[in-house]
Amino acid sequence: MRKDHDQIDLLDRADTSIAPQRNPDGTTEGDYELSRRDVATILHTVDRGDQQQLLTLMEPLHPADIADLLEQLNAHDRRRLVQLYGQEFDGDILSELDEGLREEIIAVLQPDVLAEAVRDLETDDVVDLVEDLDEPQQEAILEVLEDADRVAVEQALSYPEHSAGRLMQRETVAAPEHWTVGQAIDFLRSAKELPEQFYHVILVDPRMHPKGNVTLGKIMSSRRDVQLQDIVEEVFEVIPVTQDEGDVAYAFNQYHLISAPVVDENDRLVGVITIDDAMAVLDEEHEEDILRLAGVADEASLSDSILAAARGRAVWLGVNLLTAILASLVIDMFSATIDQMVALAVLMPIVASMGGNAGTQTMTVTVRALATRDLTAQNAMRVMLREVSVGVINGALFGAIMAGIAVLWFGVPMLALVIGLAMLGTHVAAALGGILIPMGLERLNVDPALASGPFVTTVTDVVGFLAFLGLAARVLL
Amino acid sequence: MRKDHDQIDLLDRADTSIAPQRNPDGTTEGDYELSRRDVATILHTVDRGDQQQLLTLMEPLHPADIADLLEQLNAHDRRRLVQLYGQEFDGDILSELDEGLREEIIAVLQPDVLAEAVRDLETDDVVDLVEDLDEPQQEAILEVLEDADRVAVEQALSYPEHSAGRLMQRETVAAPEHWTVGQAIDFLRSAKELPEQFYHVILVDPRMHPKGNVTLGKIMSSRRDVQLQDIVEEVFEVIPVTQDEGDVAYAFNQYHLISAPVVDENDRLVGVITIDDAMAVLDEEHEEDILRLAGVADEASLSDSILAAARGRAVWLGVNLLTAILASLVIDMFSATIDQMVALAVLMPIVASMGGNAGTQTMTVTVRALATRDLTAQNAMRVMLREVSVGVINGALFGAIMAGIAVLWFGVPMLALVIGLAMLGTHVAAALGGILIPMGLERLNVDPALASGPFVTTVTDVVGFLAFLGLAARVLL
């Protein structure tokens, strides 16, 4: 079997067999995933209380993998593992952990282990770690930081939540805009301390306004007398410190940025955001969108407690109950009609179900197009016409199919006409609701991913039942 | 108003007022988005056929913004703009365009403009561009490439679709593992041609096996006599050339990689993947997941034609029609019962709707947990117990609420009992279906995001109607 994870070779660490490995059958499933056997081996070691063996087994694992491992254990095993792991528990594991588990783990850690773990972290990671903690845990962590770091973290926390200020690192590598490549190289090679990761030298004017980015690669490959100004990157975005992190991630993705300077309200350089942070935000935002579209609002992960998960989902179920009752009130209006022809009760859920699905399709396309800025005032009317056309085509198609089925099933041609027309009308309503509701919510500054679902379902249910039963009452009886 | 997009300052380009700007009210909506007025100005210029003015207006725009602009126009305006833009149309715009529009734009471009546009692109971008084109268009583009580039593109196309081989760039910066910092600096500074973007020097052994990554920043800040081996990055992932791009993106996100070497079947270095490509893949995969969960399978974007969109969505609507008919067959079994008590017809959609929503919630959480590798054989049983517990809690809660409503509405206590119990049972079925169906599909190597929805809905509809009407038939009549 081939070894893909050989980060350990050069570092001469202990080689063990539990680093995540590629499946021998070449399938992608299970890539980068600890096998069940590996987890069992680790748990067995914990059972035996063999700290030396545990350290050997855990050494090749990336902090992200250790965090995943902890997330997969139950609370009891998790506590025992963390306690046995002891001094080796480092800050990066905390950073990688699901927010829902951080408080639990921090409570388990010995104060001195926690202090050392936190002191190892870059300040932007500490910010990310403490911003969601309870007040007492937050203070416990701030207390163990060195003075300079604590000030940096407190400063970052003074920026709004989810802003560029929380995301950025404060250490930047800047150079006067009139420097040459030679001056930059001499400066970099004599600098006492450079950030752990940096990709650009930021050119600034005397008032510290960022003016351009020069990649290290370009500096390396240019003659010493070349002006830095002449080799700046063509694409250069400056991020305001109060900008929402979602917009930051969008800019990185749209303009293929690697790093971007962050400026305060006076346009002065205060930090830098790198693509790995933007990628993490993009990932989180997508995750949030997917869960919100399904009515799972406040759930962070599988490690949330049962009660927390139930509560988070109950909100949307409650809203859905109201819309379902609204739809039932419509049916109730026609109970006399149903009483006369029970086939209506049999068929009516089909109309509502098809309408609901068509509405969800349009709504999802609309929510995504809004999130990616593909749907704008410029093309809204054309997109709406497109969606209505799609609704007419599929409504007519499935209306005709369903009419055929209805006539075969119940032998009533007029019933077939009624369900066919009702399907068509419901599909058009679904298209209109699916596009107008998210657009309206966006205009009201409400997240369309979060709130569109219940409204769209209400529209399709009410229109579906009303069209089907209303037409039936007029035509059939 | 502040100017965030001042990439033009240093390059001394024409300053115009249409670069995307931040809203003066400080809201994030509309960041990085051309205003309606800007688009109108551009269209008016196209109407007047004023090429000089058009070039001035378009100059400050990033290719990604120009692509977005084209996507928002109708086909007629799009063609006129591209034709008037003429020679200035560059390859990056093609790269940024939605796949659905590329063929249309390529057909509009003059052969010499297309040739020049394509020759400017890096080979990995050409691969991305041609892989989805028709055979004739693909050949037209390959023909205009220089020989070396054409060979490189054809080689990349020989790797499987969606593999690391398609994603990587072939130009790498590698150094023998025994080199010092000084040797690396001398090599880099004397190298004739370095890749446009690179972040690491890859250490290789004599057989070209990658052994470690050294960042340019570390090389810059270390003494000349330091061994490169001693300053390699702690995290180092090697990507097999056949690995699925989704797994590549996962590794970048999980391990915070910036670039990773790609190796062939003999573990020899053949290319490098950088984080911006991985970020684009992550973005696409998320998009696909969101749309698939909503039953919008094959739709690329808003620029798809009406017929293509209707066809893509009809597949899922067709499946949904079958499951809806299945549910109706269950209702039909109880038509005699409904005939005796029409209130059942009024209430039954509520049971199905609540079950469907609860099932969608669990299913979405499960699909996401599978995608992020958080749900594994290790914790499957615990997650299932958790979901069923959530189902019992919310089922009992909303069952009780609905029982209260039913008794107030219809005044039949036994009806209240029936709907309460049916809600409870349906929520439990929804939890089981929502977790077991995606897990089963994953095990069968079927994308759970694509196929779970119809099955889960079938389960909740059938169980919902069966429980409610079945209980009613036994208890009420």
mmCIF file of C-alpha atoms in Angstrom, chain A residues 2 4-7 9-11 13 20 22 28-29 31-33 36 39 43 62 64-65 68 71-74 96 177 181 185 188-189 194 196-199 203 211-212 215-224 229 232-240 242-244 247 249-256 258 267 275-276 278-280 282-283 286-287 289-291 293-296 299 301-302 304-307 309-310 313-314 316-318 320-321 324-325 328-329 331-332 335 338-339 342 345-346 348-350 353-354 357-358 360-362 364-365 368-369 372-379 382-383 386-387 389-390 393-394 398 401-402 405 409-410 423 427 442-443 465, chain B residues 2 4-7 9-11 13 20 22 28-29 31-33 36 39 43 62 64-65 68 71-74 96 177 181 185 188-189 194 196-199 203 211-212 215-224 229 232-240 242-244 247 249-256 258 267 275-276 278-280 282-283 286-287 289-291 293-296 299 301-302 304-307 309-310 313-314 316-318 320-321 324-325 328-329 331-332 335 338-339 342 345-346 348-350 353-354 357-358 360-362 364-365 368-369 372-379 382-383 386-387 389-390 393-394 398 401-402 405 409-410 423 427 442-443 465:
data_model
loop_
_atom_site.group_PDB
_atom_site.id
_atom_site.type_symbol
_atom_site.label_atom_id
_atom_site.label_comp_id
_atom_site.label_asym_id
_atom_site.label_seq_id
_atom_site.Cartn_x
_atom_site.Cartn_y
_atom_site.Cartn_z
ATOM 1 C CA ARG A 2 1.245 3.448 -0.809
ATOM 2 C CA ASP A 4 0.329 9.425 1.102
ATOM 3 C CA HIS A 5 0.888 10.997 4.434
ATOM 4 C CA ASP A 6 4.577 11.054 4.804
ATOM 5 C CA GLN A 7 4.875 14.400 6.505
ATOM 6 C CA ASP A 9 9.708 11.341 7.013
ATOM 7 C CA LEU A 10 11.866 14.390 7.191
ATOM 8 C CA LEU A 11 11.019 15.176 10.756
ATOM 9 C CA ARG A 13 9.183 11.106 13.853
ATOM 10 C CA PRO A 20 -4.782 8.077 7.672
ATOM 11 C CA ARG A 22 -5.493 5.547 1.104
ATOM 12 C CA THR A 28 -11.860 7.487 -2.684
ATOM 13 C CA GLU A 29 -14.200 6.617 0.152
ATOM 14 C CA ASP A 31 -9.447 8.845 2.189
ATOM 15 C CA TYR A 32 -8.162 10.936 5.016
ATOM 16 C CA GLU A 33 -10.229 9.070 7.550
ATOM 17 C CA ARG A 36 -12.449 1.856 12.788
ATOM 18 C CA VAL A 39 -9.796 4.157 16.662
ATOM 19 C CA LEU A 43 -9.291 3.350 22.754
ATOM 20 C CA HIS A 62 -2.501 16.069 12.408
ATOM 21 C CA ALA A 64 -7.328 18.247 12.692
ATOM 22 C CA ASP A 65 -7.396 14.443 12.728
ATOM 23 C CA ASP A 68 -12.054 14.568 14.420
ATOM 24 C CA GLU A 71 -15.575 14.340 17.981
ATOM 25 C CA GLN A 72 -16.295 10.720 17.161
ATOM 26 C CA LEU A 73 -15.888 9.418 20.695
ATOM 27 C CA ASN A 74 -18.520 9.520 23.393
ATOM 28 C CA GLU A 96 -9.752 22.393 15.051
ATOM 29 C CA GLU A 177 6.473 51.516 -2.115
ATOM 30 C CA VAL A 181 13.906 44.126 -4.950
ATOM 31 C CA ILE A 185 15.570 40.959 0.080
ATOM 32 C CA LEU A 188 13.597 40.125 4.758
ATOM 33 C CA ARG A 189 16.894 38.350 5.333
ATOM 34 C CA LEU A 194 8.639 37.183 10.277
ATOM 35 C CA GLU A 196 4.774 32.008 10.382
ATOM 36 C CA GLN A 197 3.060 32.152 6.981
ATOM 37 C CA PHE A 198 3.188 35.037 4.522
ATOM 38 C CA TYR A 199 2.964 35.185 0.760
ATOM 39 C CA LEU A 203 3.776 47.987 -0.389
ATOM 40 C CA LYS A 211 -0.658 50.226 -2.369
ATOM 41 C CA GLY A 212 0.179 46.830 -3.812
ATOM 42 C CA THR A 215 4.767 37.880 -4.207
ATOM 43 C CA LEU A 216 7.862 36.338 -2.655
ATOM 44 C CA GLY A 217 8.286 34.364 -5.859
ATOM 45 C CA LYS A 218 8.535 37.553 -7.936
ATOM 46 C CA ILE A 219 11.030 39.040 -5.473
ATOM 47 C CA MET A 220 13.125 35.875 -5.674
ATOM 48 C CA SER A 221 13.190 35.848 -9.448
ATOM 49 C CA SER A 222 13.758 39.562 -10.169
ATOM 50 C CA ARG A 223 17.013 41.513 -10.426
ATOM 51 C CA ARG A 224 18.027 43.515 -7.353
ATOM 52 C CA GLN A 229 6.220 48.887 -7.839
ATOM 53 C CA VAL A 232 3.145 44.197 -8.069
ATOM 54 C CA GLU A 233 0.307 41.751 -8.563
ATOM 55 C CA GLU A 234 -2.260 42.904 -11.070
ATOM 56 C CA VAL A 235 -5.120 41.929 -8.795
ATOM 57 C CA PHE A 236 -5.051 43.708 -5.462
ATOM 58 C CA GLU A 237 -7.944 43.931 -3.041
ATOM 59 C CA VAL A 238 -7.939 45.899 0.186
ATOM 60 C CA ILE A 239 -10.335 44.647 2.873
ATOM 61 C CA PRO A 240 -11.980 47.088 5.339
ATOM 62 C CA THR A 242 -15.368 45.880 9.471
ATOM 63 C CA GLN A 243 -16.234 43.929 6.324
ATOM 64 C CA ASP A 244 -18.344 40.827 6.856
ATOM 65 C CA ASP A 247 -17.814 39.096 1.731
ATOM 66 C CA ALA A 249 -14.484 34.874 1.437
ATOM 67 C CA TYR A 250 -16.397 35.906 -1.668
ATOM 68 C CA ALA A 251 -13.625 38.314 -2.706
ATOM 69 C CA PHE A 252 -10.935 35.652 -2.229
ATOM 70 C CA ASN A 253 -12.915 33.158 -4.293
ATOM 71 C CA GLN A 254 -13.960 35.634 -6.994
ATOM 72 C CA TYR A 255 -10.555 37.246 -7.513
ATOM 73 C CA HIS A 256 -8.362 34.226 -6.669
ATOM 74 C CA ILE A 258 -3.876 34.501 -1.805
ATOM 75 C CA ASP A 267 -7.328 53.196 5.259
ATOM 76 C CA ILE A 275 -6.604 32.377 1.745
ATOM 77 C CA ASP A 276 -6.663 29.480 4.232
ATOM 78 C CA ALA A 278 -11.022 32.632 3.738
ATOM 79 C CA MET A 279 -11.409 29.000 2.676
ATOM 80 C CA ALA A 280 -12.496 28.025 6.186
ATOM 81 C CA LEU A 282 -16.378 29.765 2.743
ATOM 82 C CA ASP A 283 -16.727 26.214 4.030
ATOM 83 C CA HIS A 286 -21.828 26.847 2.748
ATOM 84 C CA GLU A 287 -22.466 24.463 5.605
ATOM 85 C CA ASP A 289 -26.623 27.574 3.963
ATOM 86 C CA ILE A 290 -27.207 23.861 3.432
ATOM 87 C CA LEU A 291 -28.459 23.329 6.980
ATOM 88 C CA LEU A 293 -32.242 25.484 3.694
ATOM 89 C CA ALA A 294 -33.266 22.243 5.397
ATOM 90 C CA GLY A 295 -34.574 24.071 8.471
ATOM 91 C CA VAL A 296 -31.698 23.087 10.742
ATOM 92 C CA GLU A 299 -26.945 23.226 14.866
ATOM 93 C CA SER A 301 -22.434 19.566 14.437
ATOM 94 C CA LEU A 302 -23.049 15.976 15.390
ATOM 95 C CA ASP A 304 -24.363 19.001 19.809
ATOM 96 C CA SER A 305 -26.389 17.565 22.653
ATOM 97 C CA ILE A 306 -29.702 15.881 21.912
ATOM 98 C CA LEU A 307 -31.698 18.632 23.599
ATOM 99 C CA ALA A 309 -30.389 19.600 18.435
ATOM 100 C CA ALA A 310 -34.086 19.024 19.180
ATOM 101 C CA ARG A 313 -34.936 21.895 14.758
ATOM 102 C CA ALA A 314 -38.185 22.477 16.668
ATOM 103 C CA TRP A 316 -38.607 25.274 11.941
ATOM 104 C CA LEU A 317 -40.963 22.366 12.671
ATOM 105 C CA GLY A 318 -43.143 24.813 14.624
ATOM 106 C CA ASN A 320 -44.008 24.302 9.414
ATOM 107 C CA LEU A 321 -46.871 23.219 11.688
ATOM 108 C CA ALA A 324 -49.496 22.943 7.431
ATOM 109 C CA ILE A 325 -52.495 23.974 9.533
ATOM 110 C CA SER A 328 -55.555 22.140 6.288
ATOM 111 C CA LEU A 329 -57.891 25.094 6.779
ATOM 112 C CA ILE A 331 -58.982 21.617 2.816
ATOM 113 C CA ASP A 332 -61.551 22.141 5.590
ATOM 114 C CA SER A 335 -64.815 19.141 3.324
ATOM 115 C CA ILE A 338 -64.455 15.726 -0.347
ATOM 116 C CA ASP A 339 -67.389 14.104 1.404
ATOM 117 C CA VAL A 342 -63.318 10.722 -1.639
ATOM 118 C CA ALA A 345 -58.674 13.203 -0.677
ATOM 119 C CA VAL A 346 -56.607 10.488 -2.299
ATOM 120 C CA MET A 348 -54.799 16.076 -3.284
ATOM 121 C CA PRO A 349 -51.468 15.284 -1.558
ATOM 122 C CA ILE A 350 -49.939 14.645 -4.982
ATOM 123 C CA SER A 353 -46.193 17.449 -2.982
ATOM 124 C CA MET A 354 -45.291 18.226 -6.585
ATOM 125 C CA ASN A 357 -40.841 20.144 -4.699
ATOM 126 C CA ALA A 358 -40.960 22.472 -7.683
ATOM 127 C CA THR A 360 -37.996 24.071 -3.375
ATOM 128 C CA GLN A 361 -36.072 23.652 -6.622
ATOM 129 C CA THR A 362 -36.661 27.229 -7.735
ATOM 130 C CA THR A 364 -32.729 26.741 -3.926
ATOM 131 C CA VAL A 365 -31.525 27.982 -7.300
ATOM 132 C CA ARG A 368 -27.691 30.157 -4.402
ATOM 133 C CA ALA A 369 -27.787 32.747 -7.173
ATOM 134 C CA THR A 372 -23.047 34.016 -5.442
ATOM 135 C CA ARG A 373 -24.252 37.442 -6.653
ATOM 136 C CA ASP A 374 -25.392 35.928 -9.948
ATOM 137 C CA LEU A 375 -28.945 37.200 -9.470
ATOM 138 C CA THR A 376 -29.080 40.971 -9.540
ATOM 139 C CA ALA A 377 -31.544 43.764 -10.247
ATOM 140 C CA GLN A 378 -30.128 43.649 -13.773
ATOM 141 C CA ASN A 379 -31.326 40.165 -14.661
ATOM 142 C CA ARG A 382 -35.315 37.602 -17.099
ATOM 143 C CA VAL A 383 -34.593 34.983 -14.438
ATOM 144 C CA ARG A 386 -37.191 31.725 -17.079
ATOM 145 C CA GLU A 387 -38.408 30.147 -13.843
ATOM 146 C CA SER A 389 -41.379 29.108 -18.169
ATOM 147 C CA VAL A 390 -39.778 26.107 -16.471
ATOM 148 C CA ILE A 393 -43.267 23.286 -19.011
ATOM 149 C CA ASN A 394 -42.977 20.915 -16.059
ATOM 150 C CA PHE A 398 -46.682 16.354 -15.050
ATOM 151 C CA ILE A 401 -49.180 12.573 -16.895
ATOM 152 C CA MET A 402 -51.225 12.889 -13.715
ATOM 153 C CA ILE A 405 -53.173 8.392 -14.289
ATOM 154 C CA TRP A 409 -57.440 5.125 -11.679
ATOM 155 C CA PHE A 410 -60.856 6.649 -11.047
ATOM 156 C CA MET A 423 -50.849 20.840 -11.246
ATOM 157 C CA HIS A 427 -46.165 24.755 -10.628
ATOM 158 C CA GLU A 442 -32.900 39.477 0.745
ATOM 159 C CA ARG A 443 -34.195 42.997 0.200
ATOM 160 C CA PHE A 465 -55.191 22.561 -2.360
ATOM 161 C CA ARG B 2 -14.054 54.870 0.044
ATOM 162 C CA ASP B 4 -11.687 49.375 -1.982
ATOM 163 C CA HIS B 5 -10.609 48.290 -5.385
ATOM 164 C CA ASP B 6 -7.525 50.282 -6.019
ATOM 165 C CA GLN B 7 -5.596 47.637 -7.875
ATOM 166 C CA ASP B 9 -3.225 52.810 -8.621
ATOM 167 C CA LEU B 10 0.190 51.328 -9.042
ATOM 168 C CA LEU B 11 -0.387 50.129 -12.534
ATOM 169 C CA ARG B 13 -4.399 52.479 -15.383
ATOM 170 C CA PRO B 20 -17.193 47.575 -8.047
ATOM 171 C CA ARG B 22 -18.628 49.441 -1.392
ATOM 172 C CA THR B 28 -22.519 44.411 2.840
ATOM 173 C CA GLU B 29 -25.180 43.773 0.235
ATOM 174 C CA ASP B 31 -20.185 44.488 -2.222
ATOM 175 C CA TYR B 32 -18.211 43.318 -5.198
ATOM 176 C CA GLU B 33 -21.183 43.703 -7.502
ATOM 177 C CA ARG B 36 -27.439 48.387 -12.345
ATOM 178 C CA VAL B 39 -24.284 47.823 -16.493
ATOM 179 C CA LEU B 43 -24.824 48.628 -22.555
ATOM 180 C CA HIS B 62 -11.352 41.930 -13.147
ATOM 181 C CA ALA B 64 -14.228 37.464 -13.069
ATOM 182 C CA ASP B 65 -16.354 40.611 -12.996
ATOM 183 C CA ASP B 68 -20.326 37.939 -14.293
ATOM 184 C CA GLU B 71 -23.685 36.117 -17.540
ATOM 185 C CA GLN B 72 -26.195 38.777 -16.555
ATOM 186 C CA LEU B 73 -26.864 40.008 -20.088
ATOM 187 C CA ASN B 74 -29.236 38.431 -22.553
ATOM 188 C CA GLU B 96 -14.202 32.615 -15.299
ATOM 189 C CA GLU B 177 16.678 17.422 -0.322
ATOM 190 C CA VAL B 181 19.104 27.728 2.033
ATOM 191 C CA ILE B 185 18.332 31.160 -3.036
ATOM 192 C CA LEU B 188 15.838 30.664 -7.496
ATOM 193 C CA ARG B 189 17.577 33.935 -8.300
ATOM 194 C CA LEU B 194 9.635 30.301 -12.487
ATOM 195 C CA GLU B 196 3.570 32.559 -12.116
ATOM 196 C CA GLN B 197 2.493 31.578 -8.592
ATOM 197 C CA PHE B 198 4.382 29.291 -6.228
ATOM 198 C CA TYR B 199 4.608 29.131 -2.465
ATOM 199 C CA LEU B 203 12.338 18.852 -1.710
ATOM 200 C CA LYS B 211 10.037 14.624 0.579
ATOM 201 C CA GLY B 212 8.999 17.967 2.032
ATOM 202 C CA THR B 215 8.007 27.988 2.238
ATOM 203 C CA LEU B 216 9.618 30.919 0.467
ATOM 204 C CA GLY B 217 9.168 32.907 3.675
ATOM 205 C CA LYS B 218 11.295 30.424 5.639
ATOM 206 C CA ILE B 219 13.968 30.452 2.934
ATOM 207 C CA MET B 220 13.992 34.251 3.033
ATOM 208 C CA SER B 221 14.380 34.392 6.760
ATOM 209 C CA SER B 222 16.939 31.616 7.352
ATOM 210 C CA ARG B 223 20.741 31.754 7.293
ATOM 211 C CA ARG B 224 22.423 30.550 4.086
ATOM 212 C CA GLN B 229 15.508 19.633 5.463
ATOM 213 C CA VAL B 232 10.407 21.908 6.081
ATOM 214 C CA GLU B 233 6.748 22.434 6.876
ATOM 215 C CA GLU B 234 5.435 20.155 9.571
ATOM 216 C CA VAL B 235 2.327 19.336 7.556
ATOM 217 C CA PHE B 236 3.082 17.783 4.196
ATOM 218 C CA GLU B 237 0.579 15.967 2.020
ATOM 219 C CA VAL B 238 1.373 14.232 -1.245
ATOM 220 C CA ILE B 239 -1.533 13.898 -3.680
ATOM 221 C CA PRO B 240 -1.783 10.901 -6.059
ATOM 222 C CA THR B 242 -5.611 9.982 -9.858
ATOM 223 C CA GLN B 243 -7.135 11.207 -6.585
ATOM 224 C CA ASP B 244 -10.633 12.660 -6.871
ATOM 225 C CA ASP B 247 -10.690 14.513 -1.775
ATOM 226 C CA ALA B 249 -10.182 19.875 -1.657
ATOM 227 C CA TYR B 250 -10.959 18.045 1.583
ATOM 228 C CA ALA B 251 -7.243 17.563 2.325
ATOM 229 C CA PHE B 252 -6.495 21.249 1.682
ATOM 230 C CA ASN B 253 -9.330 22.312 3.969
ATOM 231 C CA GLN B 254 -8.618 19.743 6.657
ATOM 232 C CA TYR B 255 -4.855 20.263 6.858
ATOM 233 C CA HIS B 256 -4.745 23.970 5.907
ATOM 234 C CA ILE B 258 -1.257 26.058 0.676
ATOM 235 C CA ASP B 267 5.421 8.315 -6.521
ATOM 236 C CA ILE B 275 -4.989 26.246 -2.575
ATOM 237 C CA ASP B 276 -6.833 28.587 -4.957
ATOM 238 C CA ALA B 278 -8.711 23.573 -4.182
ATOM 239 C CA MET B 279 -10.920 26.440 -2.992
ATOM 240 C CA ALA B 280 -12.654 26.582 -6.379
ATOM 241 C CA LEU B 282 -14.660 23.102 -2.645
ATOM 242 C CA ASP B 283 -16.980 25.858 -3.798
ATOM 243 C CA HIS B 286 -20.797 22.599 -2.091
ATOM 244 C CA GLU B 287 -22.883 24.173 -4.824
ATOM 245 C CA ASP B 289 -24.522 19.342 -2.891
ATOM 246 C CA ILE B 290 -26.975 22.159 -2.207
ATOM 247 C CA LEU B 291 -28.628 21.837 -5.608
ATOM 248 C CA LEU B 293 -30.334 18.070 -2.050
ATOM 249 C CA ALA B 294 -33.083 20.205 -3.582
ATOM 250 C CA GLY B 295 -33.460 17.880 -6.566
ATOM 251 C CA VAL B 296 -31.794 20.200 -9.065
ATOM 252 C CA GLU B 299 -28.139 22.561 -13.593
ATOM 253 C CA SER B 301 -26.297 28.088 -13.489
ATOM 254 C CA LEU B 302 -28.824 30.744 -14.272
ATOM 255 C CA ASP B 304 -28.727 27.377 -18.635
ATOM 256 C CA SER B 305 -31.453 27.408 -21.232
ATOM 257 C CA ILE B 306 -35.081 27.051 -20.149
ATOM 258 C CA LEU B 307 -35.397 23.619 -21.723
ATOM 259 C CA ALA B 309 -33.309 23.630 -16.717
ATOM 260 C CA ALA B 310 -36.786 22.100 -17.124
ATOM 261 C CA ARG B 313 -35.528 19.331 -12.718
ATOM 262 C CA ALA B 314 -38.115 17.034 -14.332
ATOM 263 C CA TRP B 316 -36.519 14.590 -9.669
ATOM 264 C CA LEU B 317 -40.120 15.722 -10.107
ATOM 265 C CA GLY B 318 -40.789 12.458 -11.922
ATOM 266 C CA ASN B 320 -41.330 12.529 -6.639
ATOM 267 C CA LEU B 321 -44.507 11.834 -8.609
ATOM 268 C CA ALA B 324 -46.460 10.734 -4.143
ATOM 269 C CA ILE B 325 -48.602 8.186 -5.982
ATOM 270 C CA SER B 328 -51.833 8.155 -2.427
ATOM 271 C CA LEU B 329 -52.240 4.400 -2.785
ATOM 272 C CA ILE B 331 -54.681 6.830 1.345
ATOM 273 C CA ASP B 332 -56.783 4.947 -1.183
ATOM 274 C CA SER B 335 -60.947 5.728 1.444
ATOM 275 C CA ILE B 338 -62.148 8.899 5.149
ATOM 276 C CA ASP B 339 -65.654 8.617 3.732
ATOM 277 C CA VAL B 342 -63.814 13.732 6.478
ATOM 278 C CA ALA B 345 -58.676 14.149 5.034
ATOM 279 C CA VAL B 346 -58.283 17.603 6.529
ATOM 280 C CA MET B 348 -53.643 13.921 7.201
ATOM 281 C CA PRO B 349 -51.450 16.337 5.195
ATOM 282 C CA ILE B 350 -50.210 17.801 8.487
ATOM 283 C CA SER B 353 -45.735 17.430 6.077
ATOM 284 C CA MET B 354 -44.248 17.367 9.582
ATOM 285 C CA ASN B 357 -39.654 18.109 7.236
ATOM 286 C CA ALA B 358 -38.214 16.188 10.162
ATOM 287 C CA THR B 360 -35.270 16.320 5.572
ATOM 288 C CA GLN B 361 -33.595 17.807 8.639
ATOM 289 C CA THR B 362 -32.049 14.516 9.706
ATOM 290 C CA THR B 364 -29.371 16.958 5.563
ATOM 291 C CA VAL B 365 -27.391 16.659 8.780
ATOM 292 C CA ARG B 368 -23.283 16.836 5.484
ATOM 293 C CA ALA B 369 -21.691 14.677 8.177
ATOM 294 C CA THR B 372 -17.207 16.124 5.984
ATOM 295 C CA ARG B 373 -16.250 12.638 7.203
ATOM 296 C CA ASP B 374 -17.721 13.377 10.633
ATOM 297 C CA LEU B 375 -20.038 10.382 10.446
ATOM 298 C CA THR B 376 -18.121 7.114 10.410
ATOM 299 C CA ALA B 377 -18.601 3.468 11.254
ATOM 300 C CA GLN B 378 -17.164 4.406 14.645
ATOM 301 C CA ASN B 379 -19.963 6.723 15.747
ATOM 302 C CA ARG B 382 -24.455 6.792 18.611
ATOM 303 C CA VAL B 383 -25.523 9.302 15.964
ATOM 304 C CA ARG B 386 -29.204 10.706 18.940
ATOM 305 C CA GLU B 387 -31.385 11.278 15.873
ATOM 306 C CA SER B 389 -34.025 10.674 20.465
ATOM 307 C CA VAL B 390 -34.466 14.014 18.712
ATOM 308 C CA ILE B 393 -38.685 14.559 21.642
ATOM 309 C CA ASN B 394 -39.982 16.626 18.726
ATOM 310 C CA PHE B 398 -45.649 18.415 18.184
ATOM 311 C CA ILE B 401 -49.616 20.281 20.331
ATOM 312 C CA MET B 402 -51.432 18.835 17.341
ATOM 313 C CA ILE B 405 -55.471 21.567 18.197
ATOM 314 C CA TRP B 409 -61.025 21.922 16.072
ATOM 315 C CA PHE B 410 -63.108 18.769 15.692
ATOM 316 C CA MET B 423 -47.026 12.284 14.642
ATOM 317 C CA HIS B 427 -41.045 11.530 13.510
ATOM 318 C CA GLU B 442 -23.016 6.040 0.594
ATOM 319 C CA ARG B 443 -22.149 2.415 1.169
ATOM 320 C CA PHE B 465 -50.525 8.239 6.122
#
